[in-house]
mmCIF file of C-alpha atoms and ligand atoms in Angstrom:
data_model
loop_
_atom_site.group_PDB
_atom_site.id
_atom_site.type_symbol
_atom_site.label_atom_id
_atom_site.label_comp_id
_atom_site.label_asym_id
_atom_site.label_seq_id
_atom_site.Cartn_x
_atom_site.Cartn_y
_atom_site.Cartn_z
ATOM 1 C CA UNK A 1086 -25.798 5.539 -37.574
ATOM 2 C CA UNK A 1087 -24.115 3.716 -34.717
ATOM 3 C CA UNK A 1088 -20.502 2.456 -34.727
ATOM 4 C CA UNK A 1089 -18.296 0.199 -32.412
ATOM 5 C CA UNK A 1090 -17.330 2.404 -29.644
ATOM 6 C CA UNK A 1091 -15.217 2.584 -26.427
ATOM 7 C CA UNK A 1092 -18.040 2.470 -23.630
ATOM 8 C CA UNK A 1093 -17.551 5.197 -21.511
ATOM 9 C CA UNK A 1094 -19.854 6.497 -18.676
ATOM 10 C CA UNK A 1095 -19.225 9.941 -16.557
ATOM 11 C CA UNK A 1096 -21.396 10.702 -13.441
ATOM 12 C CA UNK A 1097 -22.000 13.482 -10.935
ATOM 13 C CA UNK A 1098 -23.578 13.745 -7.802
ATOM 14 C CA UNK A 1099 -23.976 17.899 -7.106
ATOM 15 C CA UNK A 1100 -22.242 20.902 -7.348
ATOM 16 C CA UNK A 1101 -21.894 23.475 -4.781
ATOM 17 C CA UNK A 1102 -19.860 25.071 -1.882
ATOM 18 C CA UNK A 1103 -17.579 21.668 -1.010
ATOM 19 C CA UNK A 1104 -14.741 22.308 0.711
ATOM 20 C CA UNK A 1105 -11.984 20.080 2.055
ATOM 21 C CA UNK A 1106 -13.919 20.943 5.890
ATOM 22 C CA UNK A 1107 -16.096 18.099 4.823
ATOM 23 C CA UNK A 1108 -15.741 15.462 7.166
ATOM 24 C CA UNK A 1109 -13.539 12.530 6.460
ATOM 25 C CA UNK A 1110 -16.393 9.418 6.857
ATOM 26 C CA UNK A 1111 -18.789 11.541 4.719
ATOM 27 C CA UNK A 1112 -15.514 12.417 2.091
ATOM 28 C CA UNK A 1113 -14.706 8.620 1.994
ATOM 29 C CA UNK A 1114 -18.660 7.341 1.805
ATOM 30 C CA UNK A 1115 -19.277 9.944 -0.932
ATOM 31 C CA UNK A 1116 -16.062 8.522 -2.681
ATOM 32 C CA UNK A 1117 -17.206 4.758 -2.022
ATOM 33 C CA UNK A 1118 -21.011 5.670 -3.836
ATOM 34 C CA UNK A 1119 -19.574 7.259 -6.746
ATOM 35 C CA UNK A 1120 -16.966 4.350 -7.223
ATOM 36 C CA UNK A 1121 -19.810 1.648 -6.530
ATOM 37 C CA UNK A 1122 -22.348 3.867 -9.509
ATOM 38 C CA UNK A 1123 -19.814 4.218 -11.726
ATOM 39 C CA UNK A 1124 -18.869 0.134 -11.720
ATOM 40 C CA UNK A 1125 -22.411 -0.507 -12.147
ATOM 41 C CA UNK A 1126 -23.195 1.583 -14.559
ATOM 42 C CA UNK A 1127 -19.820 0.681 -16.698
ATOM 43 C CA UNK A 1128 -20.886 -3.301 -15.804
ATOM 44 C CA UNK A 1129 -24.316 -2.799 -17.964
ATOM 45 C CA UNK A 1130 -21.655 -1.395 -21.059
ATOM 46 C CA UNK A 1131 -19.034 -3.754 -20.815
ATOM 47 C CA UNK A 1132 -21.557 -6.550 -20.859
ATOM 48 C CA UNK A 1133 -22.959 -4.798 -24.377
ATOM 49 C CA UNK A 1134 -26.267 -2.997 -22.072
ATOM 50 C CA UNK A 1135 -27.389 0.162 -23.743
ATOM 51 C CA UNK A 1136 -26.251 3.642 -22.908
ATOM 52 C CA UNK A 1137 -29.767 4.090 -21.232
ATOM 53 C CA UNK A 1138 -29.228 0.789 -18.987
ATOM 54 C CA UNK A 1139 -25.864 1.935 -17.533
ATOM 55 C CA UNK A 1140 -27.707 5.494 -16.925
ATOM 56 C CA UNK A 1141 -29.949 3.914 -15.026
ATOM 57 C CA UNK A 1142 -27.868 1.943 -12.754
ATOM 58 C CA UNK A 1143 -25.528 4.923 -11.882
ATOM 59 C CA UNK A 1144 -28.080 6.605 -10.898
ATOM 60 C CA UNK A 1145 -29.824 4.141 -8.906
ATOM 61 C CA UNK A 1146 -26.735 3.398 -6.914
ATOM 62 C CA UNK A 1147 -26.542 7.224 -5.945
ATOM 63 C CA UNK A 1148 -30.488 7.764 -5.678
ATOM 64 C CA UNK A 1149 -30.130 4.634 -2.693
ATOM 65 C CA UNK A 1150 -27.354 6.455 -1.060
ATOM 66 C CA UNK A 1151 -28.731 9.054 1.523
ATOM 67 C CA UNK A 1152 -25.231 11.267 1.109
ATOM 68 C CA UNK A 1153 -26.936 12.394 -2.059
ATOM 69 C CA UNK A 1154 -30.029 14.968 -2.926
ATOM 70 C CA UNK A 1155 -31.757 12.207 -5.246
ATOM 71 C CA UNK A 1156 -33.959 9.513 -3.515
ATOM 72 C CA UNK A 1157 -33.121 9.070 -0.099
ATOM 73 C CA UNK A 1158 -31.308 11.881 1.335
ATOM 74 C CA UNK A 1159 -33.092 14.270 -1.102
ATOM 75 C CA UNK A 1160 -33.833 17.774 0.573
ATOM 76 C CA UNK A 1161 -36.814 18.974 1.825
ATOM 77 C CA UNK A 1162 -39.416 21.284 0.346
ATOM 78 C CA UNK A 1163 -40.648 24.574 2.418
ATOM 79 C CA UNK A 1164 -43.741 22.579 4.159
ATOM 80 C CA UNK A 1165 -41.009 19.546 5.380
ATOM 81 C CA UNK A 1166 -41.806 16.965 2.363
ATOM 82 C CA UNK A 1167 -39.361 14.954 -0.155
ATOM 83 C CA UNK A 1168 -40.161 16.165 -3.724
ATOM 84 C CA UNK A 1169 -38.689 14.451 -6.209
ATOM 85 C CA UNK A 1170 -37.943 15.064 -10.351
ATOM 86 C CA UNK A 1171 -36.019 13.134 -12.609
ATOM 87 C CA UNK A 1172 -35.782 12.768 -16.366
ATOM 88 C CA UNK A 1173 -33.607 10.159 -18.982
ATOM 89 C CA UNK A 1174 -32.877 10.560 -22.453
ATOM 90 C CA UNK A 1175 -31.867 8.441 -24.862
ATOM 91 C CA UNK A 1176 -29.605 10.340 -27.873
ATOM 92 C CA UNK A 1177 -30.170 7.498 -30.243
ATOM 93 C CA UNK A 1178 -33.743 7.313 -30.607
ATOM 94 C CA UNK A 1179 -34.300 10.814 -29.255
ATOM 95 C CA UNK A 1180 -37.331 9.338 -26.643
ATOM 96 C CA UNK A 1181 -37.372 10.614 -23.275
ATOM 97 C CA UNK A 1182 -39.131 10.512 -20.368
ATOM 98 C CA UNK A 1183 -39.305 12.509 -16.960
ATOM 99 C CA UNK A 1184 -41.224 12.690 -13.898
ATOM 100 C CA UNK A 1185 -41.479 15.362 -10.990
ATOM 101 C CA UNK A 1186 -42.944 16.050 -8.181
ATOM 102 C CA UNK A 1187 -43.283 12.678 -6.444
ATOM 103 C CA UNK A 1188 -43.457 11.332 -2.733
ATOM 104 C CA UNK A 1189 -43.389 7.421 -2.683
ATOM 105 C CA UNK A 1190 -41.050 6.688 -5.651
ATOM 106 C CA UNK A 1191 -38.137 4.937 -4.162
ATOM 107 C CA UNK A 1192 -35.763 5.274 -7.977
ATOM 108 C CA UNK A 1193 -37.129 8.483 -9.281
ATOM 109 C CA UNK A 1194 -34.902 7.554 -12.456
ATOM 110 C CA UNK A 1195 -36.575 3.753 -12.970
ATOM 111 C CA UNK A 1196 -40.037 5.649 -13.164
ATOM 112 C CA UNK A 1197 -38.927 8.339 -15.517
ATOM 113 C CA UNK A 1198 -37.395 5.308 -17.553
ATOM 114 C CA UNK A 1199 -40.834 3.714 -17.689
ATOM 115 C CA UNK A 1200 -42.232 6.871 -18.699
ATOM 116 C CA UNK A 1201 -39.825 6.636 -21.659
ATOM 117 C CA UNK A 1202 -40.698 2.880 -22.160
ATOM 118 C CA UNK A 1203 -44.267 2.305 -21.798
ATOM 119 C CA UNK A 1204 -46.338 5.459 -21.844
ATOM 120 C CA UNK A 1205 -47.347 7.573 -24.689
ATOM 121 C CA UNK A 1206 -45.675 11.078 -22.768
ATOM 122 C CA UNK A 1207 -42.924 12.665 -22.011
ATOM 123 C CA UNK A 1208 -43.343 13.993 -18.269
ATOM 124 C CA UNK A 1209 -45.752 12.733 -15.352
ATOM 125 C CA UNK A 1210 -46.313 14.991 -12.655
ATOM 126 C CA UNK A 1211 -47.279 14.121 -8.920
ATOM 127 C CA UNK A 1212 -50.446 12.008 -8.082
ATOM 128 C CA UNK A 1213 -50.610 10.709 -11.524
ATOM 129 C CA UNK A 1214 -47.376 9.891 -12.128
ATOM 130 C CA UNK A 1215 -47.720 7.945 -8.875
ATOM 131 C CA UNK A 1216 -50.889 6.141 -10.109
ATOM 132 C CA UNK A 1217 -48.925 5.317 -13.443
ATOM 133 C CA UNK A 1218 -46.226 4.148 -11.555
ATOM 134 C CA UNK A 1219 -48.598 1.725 -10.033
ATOM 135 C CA UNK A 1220 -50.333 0.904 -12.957
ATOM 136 C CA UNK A 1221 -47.458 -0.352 -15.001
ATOM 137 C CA UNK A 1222 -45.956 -2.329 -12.179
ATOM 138 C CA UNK A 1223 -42.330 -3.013 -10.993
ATOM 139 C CA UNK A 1224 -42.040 0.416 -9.473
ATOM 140 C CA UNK A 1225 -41.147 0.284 -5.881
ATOM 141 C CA UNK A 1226 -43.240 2.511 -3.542
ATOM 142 C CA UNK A 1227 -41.925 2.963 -0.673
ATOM 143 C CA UNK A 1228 -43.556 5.697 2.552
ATOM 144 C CA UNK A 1229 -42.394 9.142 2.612
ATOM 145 C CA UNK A 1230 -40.254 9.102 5.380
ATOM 146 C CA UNK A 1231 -38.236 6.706 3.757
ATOM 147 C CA UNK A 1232 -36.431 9.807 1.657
ATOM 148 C CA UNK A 1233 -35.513 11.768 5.023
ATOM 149 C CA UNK A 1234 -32.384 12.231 6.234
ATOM 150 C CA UNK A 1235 -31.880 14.099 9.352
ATOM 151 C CA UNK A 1236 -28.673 16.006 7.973
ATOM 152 C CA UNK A 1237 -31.390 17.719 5.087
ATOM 153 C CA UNK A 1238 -33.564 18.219 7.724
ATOM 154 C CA UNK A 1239 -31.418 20.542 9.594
ATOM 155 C CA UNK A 1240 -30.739 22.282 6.367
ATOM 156 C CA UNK A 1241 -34.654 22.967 5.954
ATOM 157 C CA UNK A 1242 -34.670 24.290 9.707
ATOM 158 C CA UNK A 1243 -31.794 26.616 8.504
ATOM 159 C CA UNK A 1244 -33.184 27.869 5.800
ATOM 160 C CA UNK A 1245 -36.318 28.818 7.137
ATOM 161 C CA UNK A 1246 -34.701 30.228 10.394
ATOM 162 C CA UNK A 1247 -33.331 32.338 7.515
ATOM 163 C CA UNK A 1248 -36.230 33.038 5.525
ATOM 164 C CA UNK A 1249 -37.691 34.347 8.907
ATOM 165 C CA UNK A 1250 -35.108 36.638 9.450
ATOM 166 C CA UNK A 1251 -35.425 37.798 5.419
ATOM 167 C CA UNK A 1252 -32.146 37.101 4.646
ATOM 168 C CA UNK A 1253 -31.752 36.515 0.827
ATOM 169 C CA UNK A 1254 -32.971 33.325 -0.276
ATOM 170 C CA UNK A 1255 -30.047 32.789 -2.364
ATOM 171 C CA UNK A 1256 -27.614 32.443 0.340
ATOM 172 C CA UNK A 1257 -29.594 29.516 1.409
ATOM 173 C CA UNK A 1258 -28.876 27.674 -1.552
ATOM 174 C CA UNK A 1259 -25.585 28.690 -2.760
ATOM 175 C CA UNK A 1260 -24.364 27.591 0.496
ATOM 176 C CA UNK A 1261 -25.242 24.096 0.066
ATOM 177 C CA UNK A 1262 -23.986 21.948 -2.018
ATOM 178 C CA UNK A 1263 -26.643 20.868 -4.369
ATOM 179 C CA UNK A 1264 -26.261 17.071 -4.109
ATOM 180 C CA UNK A 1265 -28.292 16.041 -7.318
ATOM 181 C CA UNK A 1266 -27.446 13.101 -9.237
ATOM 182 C CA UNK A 1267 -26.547 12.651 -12.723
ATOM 183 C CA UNK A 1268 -24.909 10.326 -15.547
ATOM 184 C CA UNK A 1269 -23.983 10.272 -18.919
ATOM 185 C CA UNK A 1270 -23.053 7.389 -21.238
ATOM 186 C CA UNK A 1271 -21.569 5.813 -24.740
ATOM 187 C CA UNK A 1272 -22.369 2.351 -25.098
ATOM 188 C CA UNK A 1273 -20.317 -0.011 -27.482
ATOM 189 C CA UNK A 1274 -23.048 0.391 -30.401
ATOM 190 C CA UNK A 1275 -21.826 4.313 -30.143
ATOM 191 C CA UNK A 1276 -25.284 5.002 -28.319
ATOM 192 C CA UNK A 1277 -25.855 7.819 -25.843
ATOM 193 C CA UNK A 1278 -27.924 9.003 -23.369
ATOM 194 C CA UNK A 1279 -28.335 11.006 -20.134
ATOM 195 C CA UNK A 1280 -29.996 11.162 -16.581
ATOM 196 C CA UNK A 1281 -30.840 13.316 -13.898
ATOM 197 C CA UNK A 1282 -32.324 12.791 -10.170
ATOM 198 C CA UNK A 1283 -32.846 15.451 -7.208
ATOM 199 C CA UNK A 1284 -34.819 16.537 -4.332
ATOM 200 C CA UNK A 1285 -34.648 19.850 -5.642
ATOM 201 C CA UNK A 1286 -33.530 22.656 -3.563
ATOM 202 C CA UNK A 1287 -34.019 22.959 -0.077
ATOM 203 C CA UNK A 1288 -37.134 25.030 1.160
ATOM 204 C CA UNK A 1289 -38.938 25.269 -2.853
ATOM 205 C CA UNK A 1290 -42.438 25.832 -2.714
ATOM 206 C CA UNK A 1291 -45.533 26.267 -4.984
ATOM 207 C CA UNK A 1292 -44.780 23.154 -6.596
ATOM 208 C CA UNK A 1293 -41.303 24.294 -7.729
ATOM 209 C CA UNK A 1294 -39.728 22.080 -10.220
ATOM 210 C CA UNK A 1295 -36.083 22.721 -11.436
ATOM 211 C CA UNK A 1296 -34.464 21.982 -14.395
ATOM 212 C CA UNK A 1297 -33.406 18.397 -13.851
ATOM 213 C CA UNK A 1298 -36.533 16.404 -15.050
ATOM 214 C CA UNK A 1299 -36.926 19.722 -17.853
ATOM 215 C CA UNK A 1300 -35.673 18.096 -21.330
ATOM 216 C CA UNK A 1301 -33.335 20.206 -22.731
ATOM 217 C CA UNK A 1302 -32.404 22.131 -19.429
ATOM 218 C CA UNK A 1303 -30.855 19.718 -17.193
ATOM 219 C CA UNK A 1304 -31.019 16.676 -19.096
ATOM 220 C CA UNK A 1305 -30.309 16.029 -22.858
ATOM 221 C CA UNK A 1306 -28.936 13.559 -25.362
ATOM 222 C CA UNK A 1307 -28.864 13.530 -29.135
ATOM 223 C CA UNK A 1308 -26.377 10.883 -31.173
ATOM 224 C CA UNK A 1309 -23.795 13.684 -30.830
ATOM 225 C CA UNK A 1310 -23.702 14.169 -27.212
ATOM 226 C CA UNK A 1311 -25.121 13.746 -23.468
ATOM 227 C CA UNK A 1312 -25.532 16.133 -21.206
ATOM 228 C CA UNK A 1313 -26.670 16.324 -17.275
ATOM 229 C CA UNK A 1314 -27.025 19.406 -15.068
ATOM 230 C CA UNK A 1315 -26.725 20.268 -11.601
ATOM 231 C CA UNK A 1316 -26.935 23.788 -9.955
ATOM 232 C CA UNK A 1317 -29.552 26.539 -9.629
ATOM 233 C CA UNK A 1318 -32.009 25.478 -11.706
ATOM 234 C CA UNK A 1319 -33.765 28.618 -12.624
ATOM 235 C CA UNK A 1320 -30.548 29.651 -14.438
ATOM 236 C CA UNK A 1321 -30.447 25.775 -16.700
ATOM 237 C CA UNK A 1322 -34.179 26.279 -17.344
ATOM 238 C CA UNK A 1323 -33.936 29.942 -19.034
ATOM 239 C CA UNK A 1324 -30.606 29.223 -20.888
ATOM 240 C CA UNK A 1325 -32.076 25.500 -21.786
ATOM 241 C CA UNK A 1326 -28.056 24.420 -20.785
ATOM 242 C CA UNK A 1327 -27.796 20.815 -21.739
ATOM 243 C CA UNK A 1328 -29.428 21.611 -24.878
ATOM 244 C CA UNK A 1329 -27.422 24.578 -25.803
ATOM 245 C CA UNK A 1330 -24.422 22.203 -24.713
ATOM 246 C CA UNK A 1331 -25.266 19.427 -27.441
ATOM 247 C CA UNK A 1332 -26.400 22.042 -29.953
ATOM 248 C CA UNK A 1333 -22.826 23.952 -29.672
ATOM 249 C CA UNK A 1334 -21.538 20.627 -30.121
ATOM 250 C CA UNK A 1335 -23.801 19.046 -33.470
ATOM 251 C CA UNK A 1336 -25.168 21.663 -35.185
ATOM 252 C CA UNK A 1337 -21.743 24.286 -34.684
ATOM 253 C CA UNK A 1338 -19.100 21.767 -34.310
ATOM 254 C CA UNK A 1339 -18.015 23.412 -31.235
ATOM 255 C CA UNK A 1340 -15.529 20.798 -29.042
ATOM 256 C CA UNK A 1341 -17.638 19.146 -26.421
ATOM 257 C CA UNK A 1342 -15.272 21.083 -23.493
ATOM 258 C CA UNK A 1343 -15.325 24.439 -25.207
ATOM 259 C CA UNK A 1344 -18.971 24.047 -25.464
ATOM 260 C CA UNK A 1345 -19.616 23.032 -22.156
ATOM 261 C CA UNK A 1346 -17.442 25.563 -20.400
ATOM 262 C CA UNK A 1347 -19.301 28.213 -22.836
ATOM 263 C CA UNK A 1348 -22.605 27.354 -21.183
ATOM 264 C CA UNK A 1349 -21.417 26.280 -17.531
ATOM 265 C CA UNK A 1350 -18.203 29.189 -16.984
ATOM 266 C CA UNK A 1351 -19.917 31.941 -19.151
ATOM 267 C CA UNK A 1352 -23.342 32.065 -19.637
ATOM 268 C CA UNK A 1353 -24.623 30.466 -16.593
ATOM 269 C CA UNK A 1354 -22.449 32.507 -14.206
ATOM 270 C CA UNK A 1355 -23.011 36.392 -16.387
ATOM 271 C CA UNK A 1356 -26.688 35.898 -15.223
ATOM 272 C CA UNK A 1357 -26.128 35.193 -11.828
ATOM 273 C CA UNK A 1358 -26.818 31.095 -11.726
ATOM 274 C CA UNK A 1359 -23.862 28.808 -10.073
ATOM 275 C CA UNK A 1360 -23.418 25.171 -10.796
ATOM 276 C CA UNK A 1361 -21.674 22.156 -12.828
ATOM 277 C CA UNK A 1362 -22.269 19.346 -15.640
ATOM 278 C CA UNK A 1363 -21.158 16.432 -16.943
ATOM 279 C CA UNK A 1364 -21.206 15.897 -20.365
ATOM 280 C CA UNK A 1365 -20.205 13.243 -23.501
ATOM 281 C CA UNK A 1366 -19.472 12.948 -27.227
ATOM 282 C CA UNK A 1367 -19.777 10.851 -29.133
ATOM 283 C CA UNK A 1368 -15.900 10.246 -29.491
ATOM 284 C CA UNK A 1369 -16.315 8.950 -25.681
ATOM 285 C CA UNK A 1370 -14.971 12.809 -24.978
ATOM 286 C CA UNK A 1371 -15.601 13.679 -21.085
ATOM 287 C CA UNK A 1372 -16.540 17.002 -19.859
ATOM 288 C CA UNK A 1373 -16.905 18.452 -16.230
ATOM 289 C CA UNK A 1374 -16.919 21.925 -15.670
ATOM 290 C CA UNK A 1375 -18.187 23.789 -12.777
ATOM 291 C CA UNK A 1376 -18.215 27.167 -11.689
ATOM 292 C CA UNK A 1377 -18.568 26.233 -8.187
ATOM 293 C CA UNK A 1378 -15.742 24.992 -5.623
ATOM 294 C CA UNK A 1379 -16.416 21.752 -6.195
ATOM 295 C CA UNK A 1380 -18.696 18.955 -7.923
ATOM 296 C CA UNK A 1381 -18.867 15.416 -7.088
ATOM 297 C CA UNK A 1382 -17.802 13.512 -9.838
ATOM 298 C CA UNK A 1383 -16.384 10.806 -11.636
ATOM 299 C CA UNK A 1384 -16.259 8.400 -14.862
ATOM 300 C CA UNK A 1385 -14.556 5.560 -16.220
ATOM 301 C CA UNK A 1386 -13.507 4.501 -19.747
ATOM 302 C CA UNK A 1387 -11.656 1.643 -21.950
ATOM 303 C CA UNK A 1388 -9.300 0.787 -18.831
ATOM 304 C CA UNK A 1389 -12.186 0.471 -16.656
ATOM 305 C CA UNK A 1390 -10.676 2.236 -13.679
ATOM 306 C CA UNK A 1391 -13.229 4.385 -12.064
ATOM 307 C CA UNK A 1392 -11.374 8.139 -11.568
ATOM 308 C CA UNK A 1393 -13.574 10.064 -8.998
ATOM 309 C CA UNK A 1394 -13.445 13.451 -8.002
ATOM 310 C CA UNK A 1395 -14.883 15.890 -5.733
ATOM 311 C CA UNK A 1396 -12.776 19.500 -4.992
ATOM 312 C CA UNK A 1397 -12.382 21.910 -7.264
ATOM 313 C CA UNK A 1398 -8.626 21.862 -7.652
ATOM 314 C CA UNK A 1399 -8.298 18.058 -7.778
ATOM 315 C CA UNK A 1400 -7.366 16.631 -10.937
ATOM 316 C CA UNK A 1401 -9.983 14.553 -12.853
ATOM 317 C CA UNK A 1402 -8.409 13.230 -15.148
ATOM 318 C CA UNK A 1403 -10.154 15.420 -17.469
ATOM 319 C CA UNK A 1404 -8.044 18.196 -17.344
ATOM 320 C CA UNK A 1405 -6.517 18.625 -20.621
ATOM 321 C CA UNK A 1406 -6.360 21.792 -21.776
ATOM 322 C CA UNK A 1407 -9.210 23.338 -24.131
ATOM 323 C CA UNK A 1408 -8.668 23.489 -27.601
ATOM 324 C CA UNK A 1409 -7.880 26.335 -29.652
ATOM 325 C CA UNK A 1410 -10.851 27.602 -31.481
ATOM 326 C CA UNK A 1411 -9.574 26.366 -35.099
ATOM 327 C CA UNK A 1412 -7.727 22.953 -33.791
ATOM 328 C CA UNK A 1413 -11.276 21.688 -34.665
ATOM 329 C CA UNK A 1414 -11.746 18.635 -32.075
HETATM 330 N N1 LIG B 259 -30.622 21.569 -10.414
HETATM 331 C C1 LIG B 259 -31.377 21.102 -9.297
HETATM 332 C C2 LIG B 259 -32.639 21.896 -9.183
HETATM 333 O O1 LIG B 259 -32.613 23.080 -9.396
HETATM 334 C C3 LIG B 259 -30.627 21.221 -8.001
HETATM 335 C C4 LIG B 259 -29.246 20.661 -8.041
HETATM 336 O O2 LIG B 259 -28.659 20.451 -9.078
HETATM 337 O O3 LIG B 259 -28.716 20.394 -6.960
HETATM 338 O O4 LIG B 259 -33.647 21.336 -8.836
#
């Protein structure tokens, strides 16, 4: 089944309202985290690490970084805590494994790895994922205030200022950028697999869990393709996006960018969702729409130069244009 491949690895860290008012230190650290993931997470391929190892190191790098809404710096739930949900998948062996909901997890993403790894399930929730993450060891816990940033904080005091003045919820959170944290990768045995971590969205309640540590909805890899979400993710739960991505692409033969920009420039935005992905084939193909201003970004291939990526109308290095229905891939 797998072949000798060209290790690739692609990466994002949010989609949203970015615009080039951001400020330069917080344009250049954002720049530096996605350079530093992306060298990480390529030095776990080039030294012949599965697709799932380099996924995990990506996203460890960003999950550390507080610029991000994964791990520290995650945003804040409506009664002022750090939620956190994250999921992996490895496309080879199709085994997966995703937590949400937790408070003292310092790498959401090494958890829902040993989820994957060493338990009989899928998805821990909460308390008891906690209490497995003890169990199994190797985890580190760290206190709650360790996720809190005081930058998310003000966003929380925003968006309840706002909620107490009934303004639409959804201005809230369309005018953030999301800040979740994602990566996709081909190792050299022609391997792939995906990962997502986030905070959420600022000011969820009830327990709210969004699509990223869902299977299928914002994470999702088969031995076709890899696929990780970021946006509103009511929207990637009810049209199951990175699994409708990979589907497009295996079972319909769709071109990984047609597919993607099906799901992430048509379907998502016709019901009224916003957001981005990254996705990968199994060609080492790289994918990054969004239907948002901007997404944070970035991947690197066979040169090994890391190409990041953050406005909308800067060029990715992706760019090329989509093919034609009937020029098959
Ligand atoms: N998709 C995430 C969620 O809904 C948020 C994000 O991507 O920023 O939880």
């Amino acid at each position: 089944m797998s072949h000798a491949a060209a290790p690739v690895l692609a990466i994002h860290g949010g989609a949203g309202v970015i615009k080039r008012d951001m400020s330069p230190a917080r344009e250049k650290a954002a720049r530096a985290a996605l350079t530093l993931a992306l060298q990480n997470g390529y030095a776990q391929l080039k030294a012949g690490k599965s697709a799932v190892d380099a996924v995990a190191a990506a996203i460890t790098v960003l999950e550390d970084d507080p610029n991000f809404n994964a791990g520290r710096g995650a945003v804040f739930t409506h009664d002022g805590k750090n939620e956190l949900d994250a999921a992996i998948m490895d496309g080879y062996s199709l085994k997966a494994g995703a937590i949400a909901g937790v408070h003292r997890v310092k790498n959401p993403i090494v958890l829902a790895r040993a989820v994957m790894d060493r338990s009989n399930h899928v998805m821990l929730m909460g308390e008891g994922a906690e209490a497995f993450a003890k169990e199994v060891g190797g985890i580190d816990m760290v206190d709650p205030s360790y996720f809190r940033t005081e930058e998310r904080w003000q966003q929380l005091q925003k968006a309840l200022k706002e909620d107490a003045e009934k303004k639409p919820h959804a201005d809230v959170e369309t005018a953030k950028h999301f800040g979740t944290v994602g990566a996709v990768a081909l190792d050299s045995q022609g391997r792939l697999a995906a990962g997502t971590s986030t905070g959420g969205m600022t000011d969820k309640r009830w327990g709210r869990v969004g699509d990223s540590p869902i299977i299928g909805a914002g994470t999702y890899a088969n031995s076709g393709c890899a696929v990780s979400g970021t946006g509103w993710g009511e929207f990637y739960i009810r049209t199951v996006a990175a699994h409708e991505i990979c589907m497009r692409v295996t079972q319909m033969r769709v071109p990984l960018k047609r597919a993607a920009a099906e799901v992430i420039n048509q379907e998502i935005p016709s019901m009224g969702g916003n957001g981005g992905a990254i996705a990968l084939d199994a060609n080492g193909t790289v994918s990054m729409p969004f239907n948002t201003d901007g997404m944070f970004r970035g991947w690197i291939g066979a040169d090994g130069v890391p190409h990041v990526a953050i406005y909308g109308d800067e060029d990715d290095g992706t760019a090329d244009p989509l093919p034609t229905p009937d020029a098959g891939t």
